[in-house]
Amino acid sequence: MNQHLLHVLIADDEPVIREGIRESVDWASLQMEVKGEAEDGEEAFELAVKHSVDVLLADLNMPIIDGITLIKQVREKLPDCKIIIITGHDEFSYAQKAVRLNVVDYILKPVDPNQLREVLERVRQELEETLQQKQYLDLANQQIERNKSLFREQFCQEWLHGNFSEEEVRSQLSFLQLPPTFPTQIAVIQASEYLANKPLMSEKEKQKFEKALNDQVKELLGTADHVLFRDELGMFILFIWNDHAGNLFENTEQTLKESLKTTIHFTVGEVNSSQTSLTEAYKHCMESLENESIISPIVRRARDYIEEHFSERSINLDFVANTLQVSPVYLSRTIKQELGISFVNLVTNMRIKRAIHLLNTTNLPIVEIAEQVGYDTQHYFSTAFKKVMGVSPNKYRKQMGIEVT
């Protein structure tokens, strides 16, 4: 406040009154400056807005625009402006009406310099307090804004475990500027090297990894509201608000693996607008990852290799086993034991999953989709697709209401 002089406007149709007010006060000692004088209500309003005045001294009985109308107009444009009424004895009831319009005070003519100074000092104090409160509020808002992501993470961590009442959840969602509903999906991301007990990642590398993961998730989710945080087990938990997620997570795990250069396990659960559903989705994701962790390294490597190369027509058990330097019989038996499906079905499932994505999101002809997912002919692809999905690719498209132009 010390660096900012308060702007004052004197409005009275009598020059002698204006001069008396101006000359009877040591404005500098009050940290105030008279920015202008007006002889009618219209001019007073224009000057008040032009100079964004902090204090307006206004006669009630002025030409063009009367004092009451002026107060209303100034209140609308400059809600924080402090207004002091100058009035004669015969206008006393009129002045009381003005007081009801939230003016600071009124001063009777002829103006008593001591009374005027007292009122102005009170006005300055009120403005200083208002500014101080505003500065505190601005500072608090800046701190909240700066730490919003941290507050969101802490809230979602507590919410995940049901530590809030419904009312608290609604209040927190509003405060943290998140959608006023439960997330539509929850995802759990496990990064093996990040979690390892052995120091595979330094603290600096961990920070770098967390930033890269955040950036990658933002890129994958686009404008969808989301919060990424770590739970007490060190897993990365992702809350997503997106009613039209569709194929949002198609190839997400592979994208994260490639971009973050580390082993990522990614699982997603749907949430149905209740605390129970949120907790259940989290448990389901954790169980999926637990099942994942009992898969042997050789099967995981085989599955990762197939995921990257299933579109190649030449892929077969012998080729993959040779690439991984194990016997085909051992690889086939281990895949069947651990995943519950044969090598051929594993390849087929990955191809069909990719084909479904292409059928849903592109206008590509069936023959081209067949080629892209690794089949020699459209007939062979259609047969495999029908065996898995129960309908042909064309019928699947029709059922989904997808028109191919």
mmCIF file of C-alpha atoms in Angstrom:
data_model
loop_
_atom_site.group_PDB
_atom_site.id
_atom_site.type_symbol
_atom_site.label_atom_id
_atom_site.label_comp_id
_atom_site.label_asym_id
_atom_site.label_seq_id
_atom_site.Cartn_x
_atom_site.Cartn_y
_atom_site.Cartn_z
ATOM 1 C CA MET A 1 0.000 0.000 0.000
ATOM 2 C CA ASN A 2 2.882 2.356 0.755
ATOM 3 C CA GLN A 3 3.934 2.239 -2.859
ATOM 4 C CA HIS A 4 0.458 2.974 -4.170
ATOM 5 C CA LEU A 5 -1.305 6.325 -3.711
ATOM 6 C CA LEU A 6 -5.059 6.022 -3.374
ATOM 7 C CA HIS A 7 -6.876 7.828 -6.176
ATOM 8 C CA VAL A 8 -9.493 10.368 -5.080
ATOM 9 C CA LEU A 9 -12.222 12.165 -7.056
ATOM 10 C CA ILE A 10 -14.119 15.209 -5.747
ATOM 11 C CA ALA A 11 -17.565 15.741 -7.315
ATOM 12 C CA ASP A 12 -19.612 18.850 -6.441
ATOM 13 C CA ASP A 13 -21.296 21.462 -8.609
ATOM 14 C CA GLU A 14 -20.048 24.263 -6.358
ATOM 15 C CA PRO A 15 -16.407 25.257 -7.143
ATOM 16 C CA VAL A 16 -15.948 26.728 -3.650
ATOM 17 C CA ILE A 17 -16.871 23.383 -2.021
ATOM 18 C CA ARG A 18 -14.511 21.453 -4.305
ATOM 19 C CA GLU A 19 -11.698 23.882 -3.562
ATOM 20 C CA GLY A 20 -12.430 23.802 0.175
ATOM 21 C CA ILE A 21 -12.164 19.994 0.237
ATOM 22 C CA ARG A 22 -9.041 19.957 -1.908
ATOM 23 C CA GLU A 23 -7.217 22.631 0.130
ATOM 24 C CA SER A 24 -8.244 21.534 3.627
ATOM 25 C CA VAL A 25 -6.556 18.116 3.494
ATOM 26 C CA ASP A 26 -2.886 17.109 3.388
ATOM 27 C CA TRP A 27 -3.523 14.347 0.851
ATOM 28 C CA ALA A 28 0.101 13.115 0.709
ATOM 29 C CA SER A 29 0.127 12.373 4.456
ATOM 30 C CA LEU A 30 -2.920 10.154 3.889
ATOM 31 C CA GLN A 31 -1.161 8.478 0.930
ATOM 32 C CA MET A 32 -3.886 9.836 -1.316
ATOM 33 C CA GLU A 33 -3.883 11.848 -4.516
ATOM 34 C CA VAL A 34 -6.741 13.898 -5.999
ATOM 35 C CA LYS A 35 -6.946 12.643 -9.587
ATOM 36 C CA GLY A 36 -9.721 14.965 -10.687
ATOM 37 C CA GLU A 37 -12.743 17.146 -9.936
ATOM 38 C CA ALA A 38 -16.196 16.995 -11.462
ATOM 39 C CA GLU A 39 -19.042 19.540 -11.494
ATOM 40 C CA ASP A 40 -21.847 17.184 -12.531
ATOM 41 C CA GLY A 41 -22.811 13.534 -12.103
ATOM 42 C CA GLU A 42 -22.060 12.511 -15.671
ATOM 43 C CA GLU A 43 -18.512 13.914 -15.587
ATOM 44 C CA ALA A 44 -18.012 12.375 -12.133
ATOM 45 C CA PHE A 45 -18.875 8.895 -13.436
ATOM 46 C CA GLU A 46 -16.584 9.213 -16.482
ATOM 47 C CA LEU A 47 -13.622 10.435 -14.380
ATOM 48 C CA ALA A 48 -14.200 7.794 -11.677
ATOM 49 C CA VAL A 49 -14.008 4.996 -14.249
ATOM 50 C CA LYS A 50 -11.132 6.609 -16.174
ATOM 51 C CA HIS A 51 -8.919 6.892 -13.069
ATOM 52 C CA SER A 52 -10.257 3.750 -11.319
ATOM 53 C CA VAL A 53 -10.693 5.855 -8.198
ATOM 54 C CA ASP A 54 -10.447 4.314 -4.747
ATOM 55 C CA VAL A 55 -12.322 7.159 -3.001
ATOM 56 C CA LEU A 56 -15.209 9.278 -4.328
ATOM 57 C CA LEU A 57 -16.441 12.376 -2.469
ATOM 58 C CA ALA A 58 -19.779 13.214 -4.087
ATOM 59 C CA ASP A 59 -22.482 15.823 -3.599
ATOM 60 C CA LEU A 60 -25.953 14.304 -3.702
ATOM 61 C CA ASN A 61 -27.572 17.225 -5.470
ATOM 62 C CA MET A 62 -25.736 17.527 -8.825
ATOM 63 C CA PRO A 63 -26.944 18.298 -12.351
ATOM 64 C CA ILE A 64 -27.356 15.777 -15.235
ATOM 65 C CA ILE A 65 -26.956 12.688 -13.033
ATOM 66 C CA ASP A 66 -28.045 12.987 -9.396
ATOM 67 C CA GLY A 67 -25.968 11.609 -6.538
ATOM 68 C CA ILE A 68 -28.032 8.451 -5.900
ATOM 69 C CA THR A 69 -27.834 7.396 -9.588
ATOM 70 C CA LEU A 70 -24.103 8.191 -9.621
ATOM 71 C CA ILE A 71 -23.524 5.974 -6.567
ATOM 72 C CA LYS A 72 -25.396 3.078 -8.207
ATOM 73 C CA GLN A 73 -23.389 3.434 -11.450
ATOM 74 C CA VAL A 74 -20.041 3.670 -9.650
ATOM 75 C CA ARG A 75 -20.961 0.686 -7.432
ATOM 76 C CA GLU A 76 -21.529 -1.375 -10.577
ATOM 77 C CA LYS A 77 -18.257 -0.399 -12.309
ATOM 78 C CA LEU A 78 -15.999 0.039 -9.261
ATOM 79 C CA PRO A 79 -17.356 -2.219 -6.502
ATOM 80 C CA ASP A 80 -14.361 -1.605 -4.197
ATOM 81 C CA CYS A 81 -14.552 2.199 -4.431
ATOM 82 C CA LYS A 82 -15.254 3.911 -1.090
ATOM 83 C CA ILE A 83 -17.924 6.609 -1.443
ATOM 84 C CA ILE A 84 -18.314 9.577 0.936
ATOM 85 C CA ILE A 85 -21.414 11.779 0.578
ATOM 86 C CA ILE A 86 -21.281 15.569 0.870
ATOM 87 C CA THR A 87 -24.681 16.928 1.835
ATOM 88 C CA GLY A 88 -26.514 19.952 3.232
ATOM 89 C CA HIS A 89 -28.796 19.883 6.312
ATOM 90 C CA ASP A 90 -31.903 20.132 4.135
ATOM 91 C CA GLU A 91 -30.908 16.937 2.251
ATOM 92 C CA PHE A 92 -30.431 14.853 5.378
ATOM 93 C CA SER A 93 -33.165 12.257 4.655
ATOM 94 C CA TYR A 94 -31.788 11.974 1.115
ATOM 95 C CA ALA A 95 -28.326 11.306 2.586
ATOM 96 C CA GLN A 96 -29.734 8.535 4.757
ATOM 97 C CA LYS A 97 -31.056 6.866 1.603
ATOM 98 C CA ALA A 98 -27.527 7.052 0.176
ATOM 99 C CA VAL A 99 -26.105 5.442 3.321
ATOM 100 C CA ARG A 100 -28.352 2.460 2.640
ATOM 101 C CA LEU A 101 -26.543 2.142 -0.710
ATOM 102 C CA ASN A 102 -23.433 1.203 1.226
ATOM 103 C CA VAL A 103 -21.604 4.539 1.246
ATOM 104 C CA VAL A 104 -18.876 4.893 3.861
ATOM 105 C CA ASP A 105 -20.188 8.021 5.550
ATOM 106 C CA TYR A 106 -21.659 11.446 4.865
ATOM 107 C CA ILE A 107 -20.270 14.882 5.651
ATOM 108 C CA LEU A 108 -22.395 17.978 6.179
ATOM 109 C CA LYS A 109 -21.715 21.283 4.453
ATOM 110 C CA PRO A 110 -19.885 23.427 5.198
ATOM 111 C CA VAL A 111 -17.198 20.728 5.353
ATOM 112 C CA ASP A 112 -15.349 20.467 8.672
ATOM 113 C CA PRO A 113 -11.650 19.668 7.807
ATOM 114 C CA ASN A 114 -11.163 17.624 10.999
ATOM 115 C CA GLN A 115 -14.262 15.512 10.370
ATOM 116 C CA LEU A 116 -13.230 15.039 6.733
ATOM 117 C CA ARG A 117 -9.757 13.887 7.754
ATOM 118 C CA GLU A 118 -11.177 11.416 10.284
ATOM 119 C CA VAL A 119 -13.445 9.890 7.639
ATOM 120 C CA LEU A 120 -10.598 9.742 5.086
ATOM 121 C CA GLU A 121 -8.256 8.074 7.588
ATOM 122 C CA ARG A 122 -10.901 5.440 8.304
ATOM 123 C CA VAL A 123 -11.389 4.918 4.564
ATOM 124 C CA ARG A 124 -7.651 4.482 4.034
ATOM 125 C CA GLN A 125 -7.472 1.930 6.858
ATOM 126 C CA GLU A 126 -10.400 -0.041 5.426
ATOM 127 C CA LEU A 127 -8.828 -0.049 1.961
ATOM 128 C CA GLU A 128 -5.480 -1.176 3.400
ATOM 129 C CA GLU A 129 -7.172 -4.051 5.233
ATOM 130 C CA THR A 130 -9.106 -5.038 2.099
ATOM 131 C CA LEU A 131 -5.922 -4.979 0.020
ATOM 132 C CA GLN A 132 -4.045 -6.986 2.636
ATOM 133 C CA GLN A 133 -6.798 -9.605 2.695
ATOM 134 C CA LYS A 134 -6.754 -9.719 -1.103
ATOM 135 C CA GLN A 135 -2.969 -10.152 -1.105
ATOM 136 C CA TYR A 136 -3.233 -13.001 1.435
ATOM 137 C CA LEU A 137 -5.966 -14.594 -0.679
ATOM 138 C CA ASP A 138 -3.943 -14.180 -3.883
ATOM 139 C CA LEU A 139 -0.909 -15.708 -2.163
ATOM 140 C CA ALA A 140 -2.971 -18.628 -0.870
ATOM 141 C CA ASN A 141 -4.458 -19.177 -4.340
ATOM 142 C CA GLN A 142 -0.976 -19.073 -5.891
ATOM 143 C CA GLN A 143 0.238 -21.670 -3.387
ATOM 144 C CA ILE A 144 -2.792 -23.847 -4.093
ATOM 145 C CA GLU A 145 -2.300 -23.486 -7.858
ATOM 146 C CA ARG A 146 1.416 -24.258 -7.549
ATOM 147 C CA ASN A 147 0.722 -27.364 -5.452
ATOM 148 C CA LYS A 148 -2.551 -28.375 -7.099
ATOM 149 C CA SER A 149 -1.119 -31.536 -8.638
ATOM 150 C CA LEU A 150 0.266 -32.576 -5.231
ATOM 151 C CA PHE A 151 -3.093 -31.892 -3.525
ATOM 152 C CA ARG A 152 -4.856 -33.885 -6.259
ATOM 153 C CA GLU A 153 -2.489 -36.822 -5.802
ATOM 154 C CA GLN A 154 -2.937 -36.816 -2.003
ATOM 155 C CA PHE A 155 -6.723 -36.590 -2.345
ATOM 156 C CA CYS A 156 -6.932 -39.450 -4.887
ATOM 157 C CA GLN A 157 -4.666 -41.599 -2.696
ATOM 158 C CA GLU A 158 -7.070 -41.126 0.268
ATOM 159 C CA TRP A 159 -10.173 -41.454 -1.918
ATOM 160 C CA LEU A 160 -8.930 -44.750 -3.351
ATOM 161 C CA HIS A 161 -9.079 -46.273 0.139
ATOM 162 C CA GLY A 162 -12.483 -44.763 1.016
ATOM 163 C CA ASN A 163 -11.196 -42.252 3.566
ATOM 164 C CA PHE A 164 -13.725 -39.524 2.667
ATOM 165 C CA SER A 165 -17.481 -39.122 3.056
ATOM 166 C CA GLU A 166 -19.566 -38.420 -0.072
ATOM 167 C CA GLU A 167 -19.867 -34.770 0.931
ATOM 168 C CA GLU A 168 -16.085 -34.458 1.425
ATOM 169 C CA VAL A 169 -15.477 -36.055 -1.977
ATOM 170 C CA ARG A 170 -17.826 -33.599 -3.706
ATOM 171 C CA SER A 171 -16.211 -30.665 -1.918
ATOM 172 C CA GLN A 172 -12.651 -31.799 -2.718
ATOM 173 C CA LEU A 173 -13.446 -32.490 -6.393
ATOM 174 C CA SER A 174 -14.852 -28.976 -6.725
ATOM 175 C CA PHE A 175 -11.915 -27.388 -4.862
ATOM 176 C CA LEU A 176 -9.349 -29.281 -6.964
ATOM 177 C CA GLN A 177 -11.208 -28.486 -10.229
ATOM 178 C CA LEU A 178 -11.813 -32.117 -11.126
ATOM 179 C CA PRO A 179 -15.021 -33.520 -12.703
ATOM 180 C CA PRO A 180 -17.784 -33.918 -10.055
ATOM 181 C CA THR A 181 -18.026 -37.707 -10.520
ATOM 182 C CA PHE A 182 -16.124 -40.902 -9.860
ATOM 183 C CA PRO A 183 -13.408 -41.597 -12.451
ATOM 184 C CA THR A 184 -14.577 -43.794 -15.323
ATOM 185 C CA GLN A 185 -11.423 -45.919 -15.333
ATOM 186 C CA ILE A 186 -8.584 -46.700 -12.982
ATOM 187 C CA ALA A 187 -5.265 -47.998 -14.288
ATOM 188 C CA VAL A 188 -2.331 -49.442 -12.377
ATOM 189 C CA ILE A 189 1.141 -49.171 -13.877
ATOM 190 C CA GLN A 190 3.995 -51.264 -12.562
ATOM 191 C CA ALA A 191 7.568 -50.461 -13.541
ATOM 192 C CA SER A 192 9.825 -53.347 -12.527
ATOM 193 C CA GLU A 193 13.142 -51.485 -12.524
ATOM 194 C CA TYR A 194 11.573 -48.597 -10.594
ATOM 195 C CA LEU A 195 10.277 -50.910 -7.855
ATOM 196 C CA ALA A 196 13.283 -53.228 -7.627
ATOM 197 C CA ASN A 197 14.963 -53.546 -4.243
ATOM 198 C CA LYS A 198 18.333 -53.500 -5.935
ATOM 199 C CA PRO A 199 19.386 -49.959 -6.866
ATOM 200 C CA LEU A 200 18.607 -50.292 -10.570
ATOM 201 C CA MET A 201 17.552 -46.642 -10.656
ATOM 202 C CA SER A 202 19.181 -43.761 -8.812
ATOM 203 C CA GLU A 203 16.935 -41.092 -7.245
ATOM 204 C CA LYS A 204 17.743 -38.803 -10.171
ATOM 205 C CA GLU A 205 16.799 -41.536 -12.644
ATOM 206 C CA LYS A 206 13.578 -42.172 -10.709
ATOM 207 C CA GLN A 207 12.632 -38.483 -10.917
ATOM 208 C CA LYS A 208 13.439 -38.509 -14.627
ATOM 209 C CA PHE A 209 11.322 -41.652 -15.056
ATOM 210 C CA GLU A 210 8.351 -40.137 -13.158
ATOM 211 C CA LYS A 211 8.451 -37.014 -15.330
ATOM 212 C CA ALA A 212 8.683 -39.104 -18.510
ATOM 213 C CA LEU A 213 5.753 -41.251 -17.341
ATOM 214 C CA ASN A 214 3.679 -38.137 -16.564
ATOM 215 C CA ASP A 215 4.467 -36.634 -19.970
ATOM 216 C CA GLN A 216 3.670 -39.889 -21.772
ATOM 217 C CA VAL A 217 0.358 -40.334 -19.937
ATOM 218 C CA LYS A 218 -0.621 -36.729 -20.790
ATOM 219 C CA GLU A 219 0.167 -37.392 -24.447
ATOM 220 C CA LEU A 220 -1.831 -40.626 -24.477
ATOM 221 C CA LEU A 221 -4.867 -39.150 -22.708
ATOM 222 C CA GLY A 222 -4.944 -35.788 -24.490
ATOM 223 C CA THR A 223 -7.581 -33.513 -22.950
ATOM 224 C CA ALA A 224 -9.095 -36.211 -20.700
ATOM 225 C CA ASP A 225 -9.034 -35.251 -17.003
ATOM 226 C CA HIS A 226 -6.695 -37.544 -15.100
ATOM 227 C CA VAL A 227 -4.555 -37.814 -11.969
ATOM 228 C CA LEU A 228 -1.414 -39.949 -11.786
ATOM 229 C CA PHE A 229 -0.044 -40.785 -8.331
ATOM 230 C CA ARG A 230 1.856 -43.479 -6.450
ATOM 231 C CA ASP A 231 0.263 -45.735 -3.861
ATOM 232 C CA GLU A 232 1.958 -47.005 -0.700
ATOM 233 C CA LEU A 233 3.247 -50.067 -2.600
ATOM 234 C CA GLY A 234 5.061 -47.890 -5.134
ATOM 235 C CA MET A 235 2.616 -48.655 -7.969
ATOM 236 C CA PHE A 236 1.565 -45.811 -10.242
ATOM 237 C CA ILE A 237 -2.205 -45.338 -10.087
ATOM 238 C CA LEU A 238 -4.053 -43.463 -12.805
ATOM 239 C CA PHE A 239 -7.577 -42.039 -12.360
ATOM 240 C CA ILE A 240 -9.220 -41.181 -15.684
ATOM 241 C CA TRP A 241 -12.415 -39.230 -16.317
ATOM 242 C CA ASN A 242 -13.434 -40.022 -19.889
ATOM 243 C CA ASP A 243 -16.837 -41.400 -20.869
ATOM 244 C CA HIS A 244 -15.648 -42.122 -24.408
ATOM 245 C CA ALA A 245 -12.367 -43.862 -23.674
ATOM 246 C CA GLY A 246 -12.988 -46.335 -26.493
ATOM 247 C CA ASN A 247 -9.593 -47.612 -27.629
ATOM 248 C CA LEU A 248 -7.701 -45.212 -25.385
ATOM 249 C CA PHE A 249 -5.557 -48.007 -23.986
ATOM 250 C CA GLU A 250 -4.934 -49.827 -27.246
ATOM 251 C CA ASN A 251 -1.175 -50.471 -27.333
ATOM 252 C CA THR A 252 -0.661 -48.248 -24.269
ATOM 253 C CA GLU A 253 1.582 -50.758 -22.553
ATOM 254 C CA GLN A 254 3.753 -51.110 -25.653
ATOM 255 C CA THR A 255 3.928 -47.318 -26.124
ATOM 256 C CA LEU A 256 5.048 -46.849 -22.526
ATOM 257 C CA LYS A 257 7.615 -49.624 -22.815
ATOM 258 C CA GLU A 258 9.144 -48.086 -25.914
ATOM 259 C CA SER A 259 9.167 -44.499 -24.702
ATOM 260 C CA LEU A 260 10.314 -45.158 -21.125
ATOM 261 C CA LYS A 261 12.873 -47.846 -22.037
ATOM 262 C CA THR A 262 11.842 -50.054 -19.122
ATOM 263 C CA THR A 263 9.572 -53.029 -18.423
ATOM 264 C CA ILE A 264 6.031 -51.769 -17.838
ATOM 265 C CA HIS A 265 2.970 -53.744 -16.804
ATOM 266 C CA PHE A 266 -0.281 -51.917 -17.334
ATOM 267 C CA THR A 267 -3.775 -52.963 -16.336
ATOM 268 C CA VAL A 268 -7.119 -51.101 -16.485
ATOM 269 C CA GLY A 269 -10.357 -51.459 -14.528
ATOM 270 C CA GLU A 270 -13.762 -49.863 -15.180
ATOM 271 C CA VAL A 271 -15.401 -47.848 -12.381
ATOM 272 C CA ASN A 272 -19.200 -47.663 -12.034
ATOM 273 C CA SER A 273 -19.766 -44.472 -10.032
ATOM 274 C CA SER A 274 -19.428 -45.798 -6.487
ATOM 275 C CA GLN A 275 -16.766 -46.129 -3.804
ATOM 276 C CA THR A 276 -17.193 -49.920 -3.843
ATOM 277 C CA SER A 277 -16.662 -50.019 -7.595
ATOM 278 C CA LEU A 278 -13.553 -47.821 -7.307
ATOM 279 C CA THR A 279 -12.028 -50.057 -4.622
ATOM 280 C CA GLU A 280 -12.981 -53.225 -6.526
ATOM 281 C CA ALA A 281 -11.445 -51.916 -9.763
ATOM 282 C CA TYR A 282 -8.211 -51.194 -7.889
ATOM 283 C CA LYS A 283 -8.171 -54.689 -6.337
ATOM 284 C CA HIS A 284 -8.864 -56.254 -9.741
ATOM 285 C CA CYS A 285 -5.949 -54.339 -11.284
ATOM 286 C CA MET A 286 -3.619 -55.365 -8.460
ATOM 287 C CA GLU A 287 -4.658 -59.025 -8.808
ATOM 288 C CA SER A 288 -4.016 -58.878 -12.567
ATOM 289 C CA LEU A 289 -0.517 -57.543 -11.929
ATOM 290 C CA GLU A 290 0.076 -60.193 -9.275
ATOM 291 C CA ASN A 291 -0.857 -62.889 -11.792
ATOM 292 C CA GLU A 292 1.431 -61.185 -14.280
ATOM 293 C CA SER A 293 4.344 -61.337 -11.860
ATOM 294 C CA ILE A 294 4.238 -65.169 -11.660
ATOM 295 C CA ILE A 295 4.825 -65.456 -15.396
ATOM 296 C CA SER A 296 8.358 -66.635 -16.050
ATOM 297 C CA PRO A 297 10.826 -64.335 -17.856
ATOM 298 C CA ILE A 298 10.946 -66.625 -20.913
ATOM 299 C CA VAL A 299 7.147 -66.548 -21.399
ATOM 300 C CA ARG A 300 7.085 -62.804 -20.855
ATOM 301 C CA ARG A 301 9.853 -62.354 -23.445
ATOM 302 C CA ALA A 302 8.003 -64.638 -25.867
ATOM 303 C CA ARG A 303 4.758 -62.737 -25.395
ATOM 304 C CA ASP A 304 6.508 -59.361 -25.817
ATOM 305 C CA TYR A 305 8.208 -60.631 -28.990
ATOM 306 C CA ILE A 306 4.915 -61.928 -30.431
ATOM 307 C CA GLU A 307 3.236 -58.609 -29.552
ATOM 308 C CA GLU A 308 5.822 -56.763 -31.630
ATOM 309 C CA HIS A 309 5.906 -59.213 -34.568
ATOM 310 C CA PHE A 310 2.438 -60.821 -34.840
ATOM 311 C CA SER A 311 1.777 -58.890 -38.079
ATOM 312 C CA GLU A 312 4.599 -60.809 -39.786
ATOM 313 C CA ARG A 313 3.192 -63.796 -41.662
ATOM 314 C CA SER A 314 6.326 -65.873 -41.086
ATOM 315 C CA ILE A 315 5.995 -65.863 -37.284
ATOM 316 C CA ASN A 316 5.765 -69.384 -35.862
ATOM 317 C CA LEU A 317 6.776 -71.396 -32.804
ATOM 318 C CA ASP A 318 10.117 -72.558 -34.210
ATOM 319 C CA PHE A 319 11.139 -69.046 -35.231
ATOM 320 C CA VAL A 320 10.262 -67.470 -31.855
ATOM 321 C CA ALA A 321 11.925 -70.329 -29.909
ATOM 322 C CA ASN A 322 15.061 -69.966 -32.014
ATOM 323 C CA THR A 323 15.092 -66.191 -31.460
ATOM 324 C CA LEU A 324 14.826 -66.720 -27.680
ATOM 325 C CA GLN A 325 17.336 -69.609 -27.804
ATOM 326 C CA VAL A 326 15.073 -72.233 -26.246
ATOM 327 C CA SER A 327 13.579 -75.436 -27.621
ATOM 328 C CA PRO A 328 10.161 -75.153 -29.361
ATOM 329 C CA VAL A 329 8.748 -77.975 -27.220
ATOM 330 C CA TYR A 330 9.822 -76.261 -23.973
ATOM 331 C CA LEU A 331 8.458 -72.872 -25.108
ATOM 332 C CA SER A 332 5.130 -74.325 -26.262
ATOM 333 C CA ARG A 333 4.648 -76.289 -23.016
ATOM 334 C CA THR A 334 5.614 -73.315 -20.773
ATOM 335 C CA ILE A 335 3.272 -70.880 -22.594
ATOM 336 C CA LYS A 336 0.405 -73.359 -22.236
ATOM 337 C CA GLN A 337 1.131 -73.938 -18.529
ATOM 338 C CA GLU A 338 1.482 -70.277 -17.563
ATOM 339 C CA LEU A 339 -0.970 -68.488 -19.883
ATOM 340 C CA GLY A 340 -3.499 -71.271 -20.287
ATOM 341 C CA ILE A 341 -3.499 -71.016 -24.101
ATOM 342 C CA SER A 342 -1.390 -72.439 -26.918
ATOM 343 C CA PHE A 343 1.252 -70.543 -28.864
ATOM 344 C CA VAL A 344 -1.021 -70.451 -31.943
ATOM 345 C CA ASN A 345 -3.978 -69.090 -29.938
ATOM 346 C CA LEU A 346 -1.738 -66.459 -28.347
ATOM 347 C CA VAL A 347 -0.714 -65.185 -31.794
ATOM 348 C CA THR A 348 -4.319 -65.382 -33.044
ATOM 349 C CA ASN A 349 -5.677 -63.436 -30.052
ATOM 350 C CA MET A 350 -3.161 -60.631 -30.577
ATOM 351 C CA ARG A 351 -3.967 -60.472 -34.286
ATOM 352 C CA ILE A 352 -7.737 -60.412 -33.684
ATOM 353 C CA LYS A 353 -7.388 -57.760 -30.971
ATOM 354 C CA ARG A 354 -5.506 -55.546 -33.433
ATOM 355 C CA ALA A 355 -8.037 -56.336 -36.187
ATOM 356 C CA ILE A 356 -10.930 -55.261 -33.923
ATOM 357 C CA HIS A 357 -9.147 -51.950 -33.328
ATOM 358 C CA LEU A 358 -8.734 -51.402 -37.097
ATOM 359 C CA LEU A 359 -12.354 -52.414 -37.811
ATOM 360 C CA ASN A 360 -13.585 -49.922 -35.198
ATOM 361 C CA THR A 361 -11.347 -46.998 -36.057
ATOM 362 C CA THR A 362 -10.648 -47.155 -39.807
ATOM 363 C CA ASN A 363 -12.443 -47.589 -43.116
ATOM 364 C CA LEU A 364 -9.838 -50.055 -44.376
ATOM 365 C CA PRO A 365 -11.218 -52.923 -46.505
ATOM 366 C CA ILE A 366 -11.184 -56.358 -44.841
ATOM 367 C CA VAL A 367 -8.447 -57.613 -47.186
ATOM 368 C CA GLU A 368 -6.106 -54.813 -46.082
ATOM 369 C CA ILE A 369 -6.840 -55.423 -42.392
ATOM 370 C CA ALA A 370 -6.093 -59.132 -42.956
ATOM 371 C CA GLU A 371 -2.687 -58.209 -44.420
ATOM 372 C CA GLN A 372 -1.898 -55.731 -41.636
ATOM 373 C CA VAL A 373 -2.475 -58.282 -38.898
ATOM 374 C CA GLY A 374 -0.436 -61.016 -40.570
ATOM 375 C CA TYR A 375 -2.849 -63.216 -42.583
ATOM 376 C CA ASP A 376 -2.072 -64.452 -46.105
ATOM 377 C CA THR A 377 -5.663 -64.282 -47.326
ATOM 378 C CA GLN A 378 -8.926 -62.603 -46.425
ATOM 379 C CA HIS A 379 -10.569 -66.036 -46.181
ATOM 380 C CA TYR A 380 -8.021 -67.299 -43.627
ATOM 381 C CA PHE A 381 -8.441 -64.074 -41.606
ATOM 382 C CA SER A 382 -12.263 -64.227 -41.703
ATOM 383 C CA THR A 383 -12.228 -67.859 -40.543
ATOM 384 C CA ALA A 384 -9.904 -67.048 -37.610
ATOM 385 C CA PHE A 385 -11.935 -63.930 -36.715
ATOM 386 C CA LYS A 386 -15.243 -65.822 -36.710
ATOM 387 C CA LYS A 387 -13.763 -68.596 -34.568
ATOM 388 C CA VAL A 388 -12.784 -66.034 -31.886
ATOM 389 C CA MET A 389 -15.636 -63.480 -32.180
ATOM 390 C CA GLY A 390 -18.524 -65.684 -33.377
ATOM 391 C CA VAL A 391 -19.204 -63.443 -36.417
ATOM 392 C CA SER A 392 -17.340 -62.506 -39.601
ATOM 393 C CA PRO A 393 -15.399 -59.205 -39.796
ATOM 394 C CA ASN A 394 -18.066 -57.714 -42.103
ATOM 395 C CA LYS A 395 -20.901 -58.744 -39.821
ATOM 396 C CA TYR A 396 -18.970 -57.392 -36.814
ATOM 397 C CA ARG A 397 -18.731 -53.996 -38.512
ATOM 398 C CA LYS A 398 -22.452 -53.990 -39.291
ATOM 399 C CA GLN A 399 -23.323 -54.922 -35.704
ATOM 400 C CA MET A 400 -21.157 -52.047 -34.461
ATOM 401 C CA GLY A 401 -22.935 -49.665 -36.853
ATOM 402 C CA ILE A 402 -19.744 -48.809 -38.707
ATOM 403 C CA GLU A 403 -20.353 -47.619 -42.259
ATOM 404 C CA VAL A 404 -17.464 -48.121 -44.676
ATOM 405 C CA THR A 405 -17.361 -45.519 -47.446
#
